[in-house]
């Protein structure tokens, strides 16, 4: 076992002395040492219950004959960080989480790891760490929040963001805004729609790194604690059989994840995180695959913000296994792959029928014949950009309009709130990419402002930044190359015509090649917005959003 180097033999006597200092007995020191990565903190609603989940994992590990040892991982709440400089630190924590977990698990050679993440960058960061360390690992998330209820209708966090714009245009009053704010997030857990956290927790199941129910069992259900105990017991089986993350996260597993991503209509952030996790597995995941997979994968779910169903309903409808079982009827999945259950994908999903055909539609009656995400390319985004197609109004799938150009999120948001954006226009927000931000901020506030102002069916927004999973509408992010490196988005001028054709997967600025070349010759790099600290180092090392914004 890996832990032998600190538990066995004469040379390990100094390490054993320190293990005694922890209160461990000789009997415990002779058992497998299992690291439990706890993302518990008191500021992220999705993490406030993780201490209970971790305690259940510890019980499971102990019941199965292991010694549970907890250490922490950080997590940022994207909702709390939204709309101010804190959002620059969201994506960048993914690398901090992976690096710090690598450091802890190498300095203290555990025999296996149970990862307990929940919100946003915490999940992919720990998946990256698992792939990098490649020791037996299993995931159990803190679970999703229940939806709020307002006037008999289910709502979520994203409704509050849109309510702010509705308030500013006089559609609701102080009381209406206060009611929505108070009722949108009624429990602990990751926000209740198919936003980034829930997208990644669901895809963790698909990758084979989480037990069935990992992505959908609500945080407040006792079933979540039972799942955590099962994960604690199952890590001991993975250690015994020496089943490692890279045995599970093979290339076909990532193709399965992209396929179910399309069926579910996940957050566009999955197009950043899946390539980054694959990179740690030594796999190049070309986003060009996304469109070919989308072309043959029907979209079976319209979960918030794309529709009015929530993760709790997906759970009751059969969860991720039911979606996978239904998609497998088309022969689109690789089902002979090993998973953390010790069984194959085929064995895991066998007999998992849909229990509610409104929440998970059958392949014979999908919401659309193509998947929920599209990658667009053209002279405005030669390396690609991403849109959550399933959350775009039909009339906006084709759009042509004048560019309204802003060099930061705040300027664009003020223009929207001040009524300066007109129907038919295309809002361009640039210098918000991985290097330019730095940190590739989410643009939920501008997109919510557009929707809340009643412009969702006539105004598009494009950015080299990214979007919250809570975003809906014609919101196109990850434009690559980004403005900070002189990508074409840096060359767009006020009034240029931009043409977006989502079904054709194209996005172009209607300016001649000669004119673009002239503008490129005159372009000068901007001075970095931040020149000290972690963000400055990050900006120097980070790659394009098209390659997952991994660090070189």
Short mmCIF file of C-alpha atoms in Angstrom, two decimals:
data_model
loop_
_atom_site.label_atom_id
_atom_site.label_comp_id
_atom_site.label_asym_id
_atom_site.label_seq_id
_atom_site.Cartn_x
_atom_site.Cartn_y
_atom_site.Cartn_z
CA UNK A 1 0.00 0.00 0.00
CA UNK A 2 1.07 3.61 -0.60
CA UNK A 3 0.86 4.30 3.12
CA UNK A 4 3.48 1.63 3.90
CA UNK A 5 6.21 4.25 3.49
CA UNK A 6 4.90 6.05 6.60
CA UNK A 7 3.57 3.06 8.57
CA UNK A 8 5.91 0.09 8.05
CA UNK A 9 9.50 -0.68 8.99
CA UNK A 10 12.27 0.86 11.04
CA UNK A 11 12.75 3.85 8.75
CA UNK A 12 9.11 4.89 9.21
CA UNK A 13 9.43 5.14 13.00
CA UNK A 14 9.49 8.98 12.97
CA UNK A 15 6.31 9.06 10.84
CA UNK A 16 4.63 6.51 13.13
CA UNK A 17 5.46 8.75 16.10
CA UNK A 18 3.47 11.54 14.46
CA UNK A 19 0.62 9.17 13.64
CA UNK A 20 0.55 8.24 17.33
CA UNK A 21 0.33 11.97 18.05
CA UNK A 22 -2.91 11.97 16.01
CA UNK A 23 -4.28 9.38 18.42
CA UNK A 24 -4.06 6.49 15.95
CA UNK A 25 -3.55 3.04 17.40
CA UNK A 26 -1.26 0.33 16.07
CA UNK A 27 -4.36 -1.44 14.74
CA UNK A 28 -5.38 1.66 12.78
CA UNK A 29 -1.86 2.29 11.51
CA UNK A 30 -1.91 -1.21 10.03
CA UNK A 31 -5.07 -0.52 8.00
CA UNK A 32 -5.48 1.38 4.70
CA UNK A 33 -5.39 5.15 5.26
CA UNK A 34 -8.17 6.89 3.34
CA UNK A 35 -7.99 10.62 2.73
CA UNK A 36 -11.34 12.41 2.71
CA UNK A 37 -11.20 15.75 0.93
CA UNK A 38 -13.78 17.92 2.66
CA UNK A 39 -14.96 21.08 0.92
CA UNK A 40 -16.92 22.18 3.97
CA UNK A 41 -17.08 25.92 4.64
CA UNK A 42 -19.57 28.36 6.11
CA UNK A 43 -19.91 30.77 3.17
CA UNK A 44 -21.04 28.50 0.30
CA UNK A 45 -24.64 27.27 0.71
CA UNK A 46 -23.75 24.14 -1.24
CA UNK A 47 -21.05 23.34 1.29
CA UNK A 48 -22.65 24.13 4.64
CA UNK A 49 -23.92 20.53 4.98
CA UNK A 50 -20.73 18.83 3.83
CA UNK A 51 -19.59 18.17 7.40
CA UNK A 52 -22.53 15.77 7.74
CA UNK A 53 -21.71 14.13 4.42
CA UNK A 54 -18.06 13.77 5.45
CA UNK A 55 -19.06 12.24 8.78
CA UNK A 56 -21.16 9.67 6.89
CA UNK A 57 -18.21 8.92 4.57
CA UNK A 58 -15.99 8.40 7.62
CA UNK A 59 -18.48 5.91 9.03
CA UNK A 60 -18.54 4.05 5.72
CA UNK A 61 -14.75 3.87 5.52
CA UNK A 62 -14.50 2.62 9.09
CA UNK A 63 -17.25 0.04 8.58
CA UNK A 64 -15.32 -1.35 5.61
CA UNK A 65 -12.04 -1.59 7.51
CA UNK A 66 -10.25 1.64 6.61
CA UNK A 67 -9.02 4.63 8.60
CA UNK A 68 -10.66 7.90 7.48
CA UNK A 69 -8.49 11.04 7.65
CA UNK A 70 -10.01 14.38 6.64
CA UNK A 71 -8.27 17.32 5.00
CA UNK A 72 -9.78 20.42 3.35
CA UNK A 73 -10.31 21.92 -0.09
CA UNK A 74 -11.42 25.48 -0.76
CA UNK A 75 -14.52 26.46 -2.71
CA UNK A 76 -15.92 29.75 -4.03
CA UNK A 77 -19.65 30.43 -4.30
CA UNK A 78 -20.04 31.80 -7.82
CA UNK A 79 -23.35 33.42 -6.91
CA UNK A 80 -21.82 35.40 -4.04
CA UNK A 81 -18.73 36.23 -6.15
CA UNK A 82 -20.89 37.34 -9.10
CA UNK A 83 -20.76 40.90 -10.37
CA UNK A 84 -17.61 42.14 -8.60
CA UNK A 85 -13.88 41.46 -8.59
CA UNK A 86 -14.43 38.27 -6.62
CA UNK A 87 -15.64 36.52 -9.77
CA UNK A 88 -12.12 36.80 -11.18
CA UNK A 89 -11.16 34.26 -8.51
CA UNK A 90 -13.76 31.62 -9.34
CA UNK A 91 -12.31 29.70 -12.30
CA UNK A 92 -8.77 30.15 -11.04
CA UNK A 93 -9.60 28.23 -7.84
CA UNK A 94 -9.97 25.10 -9.97
CA UNK A 95 -6.19 24.98 -10.30
CA UNK A 96 -5.63 25.85 -6.63
CA UNK A 97 -7.92 23.00 -5.59
CA UNK A 98 -6.18 20.51 -7.87
CA UNK A 99 -2.71 21.65 -6.81
CA UNK A 100 -3.40 21.70 -3.08
CA UNK A 101 -5.08 18.28 -3.14
CA UNK A 102 -2.13 16.87 -5.09
CA UNK A 103 0.21 18.32 -2.47
CA UNK A 104 -1.72 16.95 0.50
CA UNK A 105 -2.24 13.47 -0.94
CA UNK A 106 1.39 13.15 -1.98
CA UNK A 107 2.91 14.52 1.21
CA UNK A 108 0.69 12.14 3.20
CA UNK A 109 0.55 9.01 1.03
CA UNK A 110 -3.04 7.87 1.37
CA UNK A 111 -4.14 4.53 -0.03
CA UNK A 112 -7.36 5.98 -1.41
CA UNK A 113 -9.32 9.23 -1.57
CA UNK A 114 -12.97 10.15 -1.14
CA UNK A 115 -13.63 13.56 -2.68
CA UNK A 116 -16.55 15.53 -1.20
CA UNK A 117 -17.11 18.58 -3.43
CA UNK A 118 -20.26 20.39 -4.50
CA UNK A 119 -20.15 23.79 -6.12
CA UNK A 120 -18.74 24.88 -9.45
CA UNK A 121 -14.91 24.80 -9.72
CA UNK A 122 -14.61 22.58 -6.67
CA UNK A 123 -15.90 19.55 -8.63
CA UNK A 124 -13.65 19.76 -11.70
CA UNK A 125 -10.71 20.80 -9.52
CA UNK A 126 -11.00 17.60 -7.51
CA UNK A 127 -11.57 15.50 -10.64
CA UNK A 128 -8.36 16.99 -12.05
CA UNK A 129 -6.55 16.13 -8.81
CA UNK A 130 -7.89 12.56 -8.89
CA UNK A 131 -6.67 12.10 -12.45
CA UNK A 132 -3.27 13.63 -11.68
CA UNK A 133 -2.70 11.56 -8.52
CA UNK A 134 -4.19 8.40 -10.03
CA UNK A 135 -4.78 6.57 -6.77
CA UNK A 136 -8.12 4.85 -6.04
CA UNK A 137 -10.71 7.63 -5.68
CA UNK A 138 -14.46 8.08 -5.47
CA UNK A 139 -16.70 11.16 -5.38
CA UNK A 140 -19.78 11.99 -3.34
CA UNK A 141 -21.13 15.53 -3.66
CA UNK A 142 -23.00 17.59 -1.08
CA UNK A 143 -26.11 17.36 -3.27
CA UNK A 144 -28.46 19.86 -4.95
CA UNK A 145 -30.69 22.43 -3.29
CA UNK A 146 -34.44 22.06 -3.43
CA UNK A 147 -36.21 24.60 -5.63
CA UNK A 148 -37.91 27.56 -4.01
CA UNK A 149 -41.63 28.17 -4.34
CA UNK A 150 -43.11 31.59 -5.03
CA UNK A 151 -46.84 32.05 -5.62
CA UNK A 152 -47.19 28.34 -6.31
CA UNK A 153 -44.38 28.23 -8.88
CA UNK A 154 -40.93 26.70 -8.46
CA UNK A 155 -38.05 29.17 -8.70
CA UNK A 156 -34.28 29.21 -8.22
CA UNK A 157 -31.31 31.53 -7.84
CA UNK A 158 -31.47 32.57 -11.50
CA UNK A 159 -34.94 34.02 -10.99
CA UNK A 160 -33.48 36.52 -8.51
CA UNK A 161 -30.90 37.75 -11.01
CA UNK A 162 -33.65 38.35 -13.56
CA UNK A 163 -35.89 39.92 -10.90
CA UNK A 164 -33.31 42.68 -10.43
CA UNK A 165 -33.85 43.80 -14.03
CA UNK A 166 -37.61 43.41 -13.72
CA UNK A 167 -37.41 45.69 -10.70
CA UNK A 168 -35.31 48.27 -12.53
CA UNK A 169 -37.81 48.48 -15.41
CA UNK A 170 -40.74 48.76 -12.99
CA UNK A 171 -42.24 45.33 -13.61
CA UNK A 172 -42.07 44.39 -9.92
CA UNK A 173 -41.88 46.50 -6.76
CA UNK A 174 -39.83 46.29 -3.55
CA UNK A 175 -42.13 43.65 -2.12
CA UNK A 176 -41.93 41.49 -5.24
CA UNK A 177 -38.14 41.63 -5.30
CA UNK A 178 -37.92 40.89 -1.58
CA UNK A 179 -40.26 37.90 -1.87
CA UNK A 180 -38.28 36.41 -4.76
CA UNK A 181 -34.99 36.99 -2.92
CA UNK A 182 -36.25 35.33 0.26
CA UNK A 183 -37.76 32.24 -1.37
CA UNK A 184 -35.41 31.35 -4.25
CA UNK A 185 -32.82 29.37 -2.27
CA UNK A 186 -34.71 27.55 0.52
CA UNK A 187 -32.21 24.88 1.57
CA UNK A 188 -28.53 24.06 1.62
CA UNK A 189 -27.10 22.48 -1.52
CA UNK A 190 -25.89 23.44 -4.97
CA UNK A 191 -28.41 25.78 -6.67
CA UNK A 192 -31.40 23.81 -7.86
CA UNK A 193 -31.23 24.10 -11.67
CA UNK A 194 -28.89 22.49 -14.20
CA UNK A 195 -26.29 25.11 -13.39
CA UNK A 196 -22.55 24.43 -13.34
CA UNK A 197 -22.32 22.62 -10.00
CA UNK A 198 -25.15 20.23 -10.75
CA UNK A 199 -23.93 19.78 -14.32
CA UNK A 200 -20.52 18.66 -13.11
CA UNK A 201 -21.89 16.49 -10.30
CA UNK A 202 -24.15 14.74 -12.83
CA UNK A 203 -21.28 14.32 -15.29
CA UNK A 204 -19.15 12.87 -12.49
CA UNK A 205 -21.66 10.02 -12.45
CA UNK A 206 -21.41 9.65 -16.21
CA UNK A 207 -17.60 9.60 -16.09
CA UNK A 208 -17.91 6.72 -13.63
CA UNK A 209 -16.34 8.53 -10.66
CA UNK A 210 -19.50 8.91 -8.54
CA UNK A 211 -22.07 6.39 -7.37
CA UNK A 212 -25.58 6.52 -8.89
CA UNK A 213 -27.45 9.46 -7.37
CA UNK A 214 -24.31 11.55 -6.85
CA UNK A 215 -25.62 14.36 -9.05
CA UNK A 216 -29.33 14.34 -8.22
CA UNK A 217 -30.17 13.21 -4.66
CA UNK A 218 -31.10 16.46 -2.84
CA UNK A 219 -28.74 17.72 -0.17
CA UNK A 220 -31.42 17.63 2.53
CA UNK A 221 -32.45 14.01 1.93
CA UNK A 222 -31.21 11.35 4.34
CA UNK A 223 -30.60 9.31 1.20
CA UNK A 224 -27.62 11.61 0.60
CA UNK A 225 -26.08 10.43 3.88
CA UNK A 226 -26.67 6.80 2.96
CA UNK A 227 -24.97 7.45 -0.38
CA UNK A 228 -22.00 8.95 1.47
CA UNK A 229 -21.69 5.85 3.66
CA UNK A 230 -21.82 3.67 0.54
CA UNK A 231 -19.06 5.79 -1.05
CA UNK A 232 -16.96 5.35 2.09
CA UNK A 233 -17.39 1.59 1.92
CA UNK A 234 -16.84 1.45 -1.84
CA UNK A 235 -13.48 3.22 -1.70
CA UNK A 236 -12.20 0.21 0.22
CA UNK A 237 -13.21 -2.05 -2.68
CA UNK A 238 -11.45 0.24 -5.13
CA UNK A 239 -8.31 0.13 -2.99
CA UNK A 240 -8.50 -3.65 -2.70
CA UNK A 241 -8.91 -4.07 -6.47
CA UNK A 242 -6.50 -1.19 -7.26
CA UNK A 243 -9.01 0.50 -9.57
CA UNK A 244 -7.65 3.98 -10.30
CA UNK A 245 -9.19 7.13 -11.84
CA UNK A 246 -7.37 6.72 -15.15
CA UNK A 247 -8.74 3.16 -15.38
CA UNK A 248 -12.20 4.76 -15.25
CA UNK A 249 -11.75 8.13 -16.98
CA UNK A 250 -10.66 6.80 -20.36
CA UNK A 251 -11.39 8.65 -23.60
CA UNK A 252 -14.66 6.82 -24.20
CA UNK A 253 -15.83 7.89 -20.75
CA UNK A 254 -15.34 11.52 -21.78
CA UNK A 255 -17.28 10.87 -24.97
CA UNK A 256 -20.08 9.45 -22.82
CA UNK A 257 -19.94 12.61 -20.70
CA UNK A 258 -20.21 14.85 -23.77
CA UNK A 259 -23.14 12.78 -25.01
CA UNK A 260 -25.10 12.98 -21.76
CA UNK A 261 -24.12 16.65 -21.49
CA UNK A 262 -26.04 17.16 -24.74
CA UNK A 263 -29.01 15.11 -23.56
CA UNK A 264 -29.27 17.00 -20.26
CA UNK A 265 -28.51 20.50 -21.58
CA UNK A 266 -25.73 21.15 -19.07
CA UNK A 267 -23.95 24.40 -18.31
CA UNK A 268 -21.58 25.69 -21.00
CA UNK A 269 -18.89 25.58 -18.30
CA UNK A 270 -18.71 21.84 -18.91
CA UNK A 271 -16.98 22.75 -22.17
CA UNK A 272 -14.17 24.25 -20.06
CA UNK A 273 -13.99 21.56 -17.42
CA UNK A 274 -14.23 18.32 -19.39
CA UNK A 275 -11.18 19.19 -21.56
CA UNK A 276 -9.25 20.24 -18.43
CA UNK A 277 -10.02 16.97 -16.63
CA UNK A 278 -9.19 15.00 -19.78
CA UNK A 279 -5.90 16.89 -20.02
CA UNK A 280 -4.93 15.57 -16.57
CA UNK A 281 -5.70 12.06 -17.84
CA UNK A 282 -3.35 12.57 -20.78
CA UNK A 283 -6.29 12.84 -23.18
CA UNK A 284 -6.89 15.66 -25.66
CA UNK A 285 -10.60 16.40 -25.85
CA UNK A 286 -11.16 18.41 -29.02
CA UNK A 287 -14.30 20.52 -28.70
CA UNK A 288 -14.92 19.95 -32.40
CA UNK A 289 -16.30 16.63 -31.16
CA UNK A 290 -19.09 18.48 -29.38
CA UNK A 291 -20.99 19.36 -32.55
CA UNK A 292 -20.66 15.91 -34.08
CA UNK A 293 -21.95 14.38 -30.84
CA UNK A 294 -24.69 17.00 -30.58
CA UNK A 295 -25.83 16.29 -34.14
CA UNK A 296 -26.81 12.75 -33.20
CA UNK A 297 -27.81 13.22 -29.54
CA UNK A 298 -31.36 14.36 -28.76
CA UNK A 299 -31.95 16.85 -25.96
CA UNK A 300 -34.21 15.05 -23.48
CA UNK A 301 -34.32 17.51 -20.56
CA UNK A 302 -35.24 21.17 -20.17
CA UNK A 303 -34.07 21.83 -16.66
CA UNK A 304 -33.85 25.35 -15.26
CA UNK A 305 -32.79 27.77 -16.65
CA UNK A 306 -33.80 26.22 -20.00
CA UNK A 307 -37.17 25.07 -18.61
CA UNK A 308 -39.28 24.72 -15.50
CA UNK A 309 -37.96 21.44 -14.12
CA UNK A 310 -35.38 21.16 -11.35
CA UNK A 311 -32.79 18.64 -10.19
CA UNK A 312 -35.11 17.22 -7.54
CA UNK A 313 -37.53 16.32 -10.35
CA UNK A 314 -34.74 14.78 -12.43
CA UNK A 315 -33.93 12.64 -9.40
CA UNK A 316 -37.54 11.45 -9.05
CA UNK A 317 -37.75 10.81 -12.81
CA UNK A 318 -34.93 8.27 -12.61
CA UNK A 319 -31.83 10.44 -12.42
CA UNK A 320 -28.74 10.17 -14.57
CA UNK A 321 -29.03 6.41 -14.99
CA UNK A 322 -32.45 6.80 -16.61
CA UNK A 323 -31.09 9.43 -19.01
CA UNK A 324 -28.16 7.17 -19.88
CA UNK A 325 -30.41 4.15 -20.32
CA UNK A 326 -32.67 6.09 -22.67
CA UNK A 327 -29.78 7.50 -24.73
CA UNK A 328 -28.25 4.03 -24.92
CA UNK A 329 -31.32 2.92 -26.90
CA UNK A 330 -29.74 4.86 -29.78
CA UNK A 331 -26.42 3.08 -29.33
CA UNK A 332 -24.65 6.33 -28.47
CA UNK A 333 -22.85 5.25 -25.29
CA UNK A 334 -19.78 3.16 -24.61
CA UNK A 335 -21.18 0.77 -22.02
CA UNK A 336 -18.31 -1.67 -21.47
CA UNK A 337 -16.34 0.81 -19.33
CA UNK A 338 -15.38 0.25 -15.69
CA UNK A 339 -16.87 2.62 -13.08
CA UNK A 340 -16.34 3.29 -9.38
CA UNK A 341 -19.18 0.89 -8.57
CA UNK A 342 -16.88 -1.94 -9.65
CA UNK A 343 -19.38 -2.62 -12.42
CA UNK A 344 -19.56 -1.51 -16.04
CA UNK A 345 -21.71 1.32 -17.36
CA UNK A 346 -24.00 -1.30 -18.87
CA UNK A 347 -24.51 -3.02 -15.53
CA UNK A 348 -25.13 0.31 -13.77
CA UNK A 349 -27.88 1.50 -16.13
CA UNK A 350 -29.58 -1.77 -16.93
CA UNK A 351 -33.35 -1.58 -16.33
CA UNK A 352 -33.27 2.11 -15.32
CA UNK A 353 -36.43 3.29 -17.07
CA UNK A 354 -37.78 6.85 -17.12
CA UNK A 355 -40.38 7.44 -14.39
CA UNK A 356 -41.61 10.83 -15.65
CA UNK A 357 -41.57 11.44 -19.40
CA UNK A 358 -42.11 15.18 -19.00
CA UNK A 359 -38.90 15.62 -17.02
CA UNK A 360 -36.89 13.11 -19.08
CA UNK A 361 -38.41 12.76 -22.50
CA UNK A 362 -38.02 9.52 -24.45
CA UNK A 363 -35.78 9.52 -27.50
CA UNK A 364 -38.93 9.23 -29.62
CA UNK A 365 -40.17 12.62 -28.35
CA UNK A 366 -37.17 14.81 -27.49
CA UNK A 367 -37.19 18.55 -26.92
CA UNK A 368 -34.94 18.72 -29.94
CA UNK A 369 -33.20 16.20 -32.17
CA UNK A 370 -29.84 17.77 -31.42
CA UNK A 371 -28.02 18.33 -28.15
CA UNK A 372 -28.20 21.17 -25.65
CA UNK A 373 -24.80 22.76 -26.37
CA UNK A 374 -23.26 23.99 -29.61
CA UNK A 375 -19.75 25.13 -30.52
CA UNK A 376 -19.74 27.97 -33.06
CA UNK A 377 -16.84 28.99 -35.29
CA UNK A 378 -16.23 31.73 -37.81
CA UNK A 379 -14.09 34.80 -38.38
CA UNK A 380 -15.14 36.16 -34.98
CA UNK A 381 -14.15 32.95 -33.15
CA UNK A 382 -11.68 30.94 -35.27
CA UNK A 383 -10.97 28.59 -32.33
CA UNK A 384 -14.60 28.38 -31.32
CA UNK A 385 -17.14 29.64 -28.81
CA UNK A 386 -19.95 27.97 -26.88
CA UNK A 387 -23.70 28.46 -26.48
CA UNK A 388 -26.33 26.59 -24.47
CA UNK A 389 -28.57 26.01 -27.48
CA UNK A 390 -31.36 24.44 -25.42
CA UNK A 391 -31.80 27.72 -23.48
CA UNK A 392 -32.04 29.95 -26.60
CA UNK A 393 -35.43 31.21 -27.81
CA UNK A 394 -36.27 29.76 -31.27
CA UNK A 395 -36.34 33.23 -32.84
CA UNK A 396 -32.76 33.85 -31.69
CA UNK A 397 -31.21 30.73 -33.22
CA UNK A 398 -30.52 32.94 -36.26
CA UNK A 399 -29.65 36.53 -35.46
CA UNK A 400 -27.95 39.44 -37.16
CA UNK A 401 -27.43 42.76 -35.47
CA UNK A 402 -25.21 45.75 -34.82
CA UNK A 403 -22.37 45.31 -32.35
CA UNK A 404 -22.45 47.28 -29.12
CA UNK A 405 -18.91 46.97 -27.83
CA UNK A 406 -17.79 47.05 -24.17
CA UNK A 407 -14.36 46.33 -22.75
CA UNK A 408 -15.62 45.09 -19.38
CA UNK A 409 -18.72 43.58 -17.81
CA UNK A 410 -19.58 46.60 -15.69
CA UNK A 411 -19.86 48.99 -18.67
CA UNK A 412 -22.15 46.60 -20.52
CA UNK A 413 -24.35 46.05 -17.46
CA UNK A 414 -24.75 49.78 -16.90
CA UNK A 415 -25.76 50.27 -20.53
CA UNK A 416 -28.41 47.55 -20.26
CA UNK A 417 -29.79 48.94 -17.00
CA UNK A 418 -29.83 52.48 -18.46
CA UNK A 419 -31.94 51.35 -21.42
CA UNK A 420 -29.19 52.02 -23.97
CA UNK A 421 -29.38 48.60 -25.64
CA UNK A 422 -31.91 48.39 -28.46
CA UNK A 423 -33.80 45.42 -29.89
CA UNK A 424 -31.82 43.59 -32.56
CA UNK A 425 -28.37 44.52 -31.27
CA UNK A 426 -25.49 42.26 -30.22
CA UNK A 427 -23.77 43.11 -26.95
CA UNK A 428 -20.03 42.37 -27.14
CA UNK A 429 -18.12 42.10 -23.84
CA UNK A 430 -14.39 41.56 -24.29
CA UNK A 431 -11.12 41.58 -22.34
CA UNK A 432 -12.84 39.26 -19.86
CA UNK A 433 -11.15 36.03 -21.02
CA UNK A 434 -8.77 33.80 -19.05
CA UNK A 435 -5.83 36.18 -19.57
CA UNK A 436 -7.70 39.44 -20.10
CA UNK A 437 -9.98 39.30 -17.08
CA UNK A 438 -7.94 37.77 -15.75
CA UNK A 439 -9.94 34.77 -14.61
CA UNK A 440 -12.72 34.57 -17.23
CA UNK A 441 -15.60 35.99 -15.21
CA UNK A 442 -19.14 34.67 -15.55
CA UNK A 443 -21.59 37.07 -17.16
CA UNK A 444 -24.83 36.12 -15.39
CA UNK A 445 -25.68 39.69 -14.46
CA UNK A 446 -25.64 41.09 -18.04
CA UNK A 447 -27.55 38.11 -19.43
CA UNK A 448 -30.10 38.31 -16.62
CA UNK A 449 -30.41 42.05 -17.23
CA UNK A 450 -31.18 41.36 -20.90
CA UNK A 451 -33.81 38.75 -20.01
CA UNK A 452 -35.32 40.81 -17.20
CA UNK A 453 -35.53 43.88 -19.45
CA UNK A 454 -37.62 41.95 -21.97
CA UNK A 455 -34.86 41.81 -24.58
CA UNK A 456 -34.22 38.07 -24.43
CA UNK A 457 -35.92 37.36 -27.74
CA UNK A 458 -34.19 40.14 -29.67
CA UNK A 459 -30.70 40.80 -28.23
CA UNK A 460 -27.67 38.49 -28.23
CA UNK A 461 -24.58 38.70 -26.06
CA UNK A 462 -21.12 37.43 -26.95
CA UNK A 463 -18.01 37.43 -24.78
CA UNK A 464 -14.54 35.96 -24.35
CA UNK A 465 -15.62 35.49 -20.75
CA UNK A 466 -18.01 32.75 -19.74
CA UNK A 467 -21.51 32.27 -18.38
CA UNK A 468 -23.07 30.92 -15.25
CA UNK A 469 -25.03 27.73 -15.72
CA UNK A 470 -27.97 29.90 -14.63
CA UNK A 471 -27.72 31.96 -17.82
CA UNK A 472 -30.36 31.59 -20.52
CA UNK A 473 -30.87 33.26 -23.86
CA UNK A 474 -28.61 33.86 -26.87
CA UNK A 475 -25.52 34.06 -24.69
CA UNK A 476 -22.33 32.99 -26.48
CA UNK A 477 -19.17 32.65 -24.42
CA UNK A 478 -15.58 31.39 -24.47
CA UNK A 479 -14.92 33.32 -27.73
CA UNK A 480 -11.42 32.20 -28.70
CA UNK A 481 -8.83 33.53 -29.26
CA UNK A 482 -9.66 36.09 -26.59
CA UNK A 483 -9.27 39.85 -26.93
CA UNK A 484 -6.21 40.03 -24.67
CA UNK A 485 -4.13 38.06 -27.17
CA UNK A 486 -5.46 39.99 -30.18
CA UNK A 487 -8.26 37.62 -31.13
CA UNK A 488 -10.82 38.91 -33.66
CA UNK A 489 -13.21 39.92 -30.86
CA UNK A 490 -10.66 42.65 -30.02
CA UNK A 491 -11.06 44.04 -33.54
CA UNK A 492 -14.85 44.46 -33.52
CA UNK A 493 -15.99 48.09 -33.72
CA UNK A 494 -19.24 49.71 -32.64
CA UNK A 495 -21.85 49.23 -35.35
CA UNK A 496 -20.23 46.26 -37.10
CA UNK A 497 -22.81 43.70 -38.17
CA UNK A 498 -22.53 40.34 -36.43
CA UNK A 499 -24.23 37.25 -37.81
CA UNK A 500 -25.02 34.30 -35.53
CA UNK A 501 -26.34 31.03 -36.95
CA UNK A 502 -26.58 28.49 -34.15
CA UNK A 503 -28.03 25.60 -36.23
CA UNK A 504 -25.15 26.07 -38.70
CA UNK A 505 -22.63 26.46 -35.83
CA UNK A 506 -21.28 29.74 -37.22
CA UNK A 507 -20.55 33.22 -35.89
CA UNK A 508 -19.09 35.99 -38.05
CA UNK A 509 -18.50 39.71 -38.05
CA UNK A 510 -19.45 41.04 -41.48
CA UNK A 511 -16.19 42.82 -42.13
CA UNK A 512 -13.82 41.99 -44.97
CA UNK A 513 -10.63 40.05 -44.36
CA UNK A 514 -8.68 43.07 -45.56
CA UNK A 515 -10.34 45.36 -43.03
CA UNK A 516 -9.78 42.87 -40.21
CA UNK A 517 -6.11 42.61 -41.19
CA UNK A 518 -5.82 46.40 -41.14
CA UNK A 519 -7.37 46.56 -37.68
CA UNK A 520 -5.13 43.75 -36.48
CA UNK A 521 -2.03 45.63 -37.61
CA UNK A 522 -3.13 48.66 -35.61
CA UNK A 523 -4.12 46.70 -32.48
CA UNK A 524 -2.02 47.12 -29.35
CA UNK A 525 -2.11 44.81 -26.32
CA UNK A 526 -3.73 46.26 -23.22
CA UNK A 527 -1.81 46.74 -20.01
CA UNK A 528 -2.72 43.95 -17.57
CA UNK A 529 -5.53 44.93 -15.21
CA UNK A 530 -3.86 43.10 -12.33
CA UNK A 531 -0.08 42.96 -11.97
CA UNK A 532 0.47 41.35 -8.56
CA UNK A 533 -0.55 38.23 -6.69
CA UNK A 534 -2.10 34.98 -7.82
CA UNK A 535 -4.17 36.44 -10.66
CA UNK A 536 -1.08 37.98 -12.26
CA UNK A 537 0.71 34.61 -12.16
CA UNK A 538 -2.42 32.88 -13.47
CA UNK A 539 -2.73 35.29 -16.41
CA UNK A 540 0.82 34.49 -17.50
CA UNK A 541 0.28 30.72 -17.45
CA UNK A 542 -3.34 30.20 -18.53
CA UNK A 543 -4.20 28.92 -22.00
CA UNK A 544 -7.23 29.58 -24.20
CA UNK A 545 -10.78 28.85 -23.17
CA UNK A 546 -10.92 26.60 -26.23
CA UNK A 547 -8.45 24.24 -24.55
CA UNK A 548 -10.13 24.30 -21.15
CA UNK A 549 -8.16 27.27 -19.74
CA UNK A 550 -5.55 24.90 -18.32
CA UNK A 551 -2.22 26.21 -17.07
CA UNK A 552 0.95 25.77 -19.08
#
